[in-house]
C-alpha angles and dihedrals in degrees: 000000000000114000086242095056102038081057087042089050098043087048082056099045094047099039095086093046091040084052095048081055097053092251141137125223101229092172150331118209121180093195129153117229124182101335095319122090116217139210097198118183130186119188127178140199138184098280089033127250125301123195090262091053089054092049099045086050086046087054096037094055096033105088087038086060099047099048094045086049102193092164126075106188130045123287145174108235109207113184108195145161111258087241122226091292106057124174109235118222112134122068087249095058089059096042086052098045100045105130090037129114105256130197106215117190111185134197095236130033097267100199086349100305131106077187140078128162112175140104115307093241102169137011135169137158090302120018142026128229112215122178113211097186112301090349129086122199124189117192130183115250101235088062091057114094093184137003120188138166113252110221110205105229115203 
């Protein structure tokens, strides 16, 4: 199975128990890194995610995981928060995010910049809306290399 699919299918196979726990499922990546191949999965909800929260979701899943068996070599599983800078990639992510400072990387110069930093004011299937100032840009997703959260450190 594809590295795309075997995430797709574990992100089917944990929704309903991430959903009895009062999580949200923020991402699922089957990636390798170094020689070790990892299910990493990052799940959300409204107060953000503690240590004991990511611990209760890994036992939970575990046993799911493991019975439905989508993955045919050895691999580390990490469940995790996706922190206060959180990369945005699904449509629920923007939804959830509109009013937040948000970091966009694109693939071309758009009026001269591969940067914007400025609110998430609009999102739908295909663009996001950012207001930098007076001035609202919307841009088409699939321009977009790379869209993040930008947490305000003082």
């Amino acid at each position: 199975m594809e590295k795309k699919n075997i995430a797709s299918t574990v992100r089917e196979l944990i929704t309903p128990v991430a959903d009895e726990l009062g999580y949200m499922i923020w991402d699922v990546e089957y990636v390798k890194e170094g020689a070790d191949m990892i299910l990493r999965i990052t799940i959300d909800k409204d107060g953000g995610i503690d240590i004991e929260d990511c611990e209760k979701m890994s036992r939970a899943i575990d046993p799911v995981i493991d019975e439905a068996d989508p993955i045919e070599t050895s691999y580390r599983m990490e469940v995790s928060s996706p922190g206060v800078e959180r990369t945005l990639s699904r449509p629920e992510h923007f939804e959830k995010c509109l009013g937040e400072k948000v970091e966009v990387r694109l693939y071309a110069p758009v009026n001269g910049q591969k940067q914007i930093v400025g609110t998430l004011s609009g999102a739908d299937d295909k663009s996001i809306t950012v207001t930098v100032g007076e001035e609202s840009v919307t841009l088409a997703k699939s321009a977009v290399a790379k869209a993040a959260t930008v947490f305000e450190w003082n």
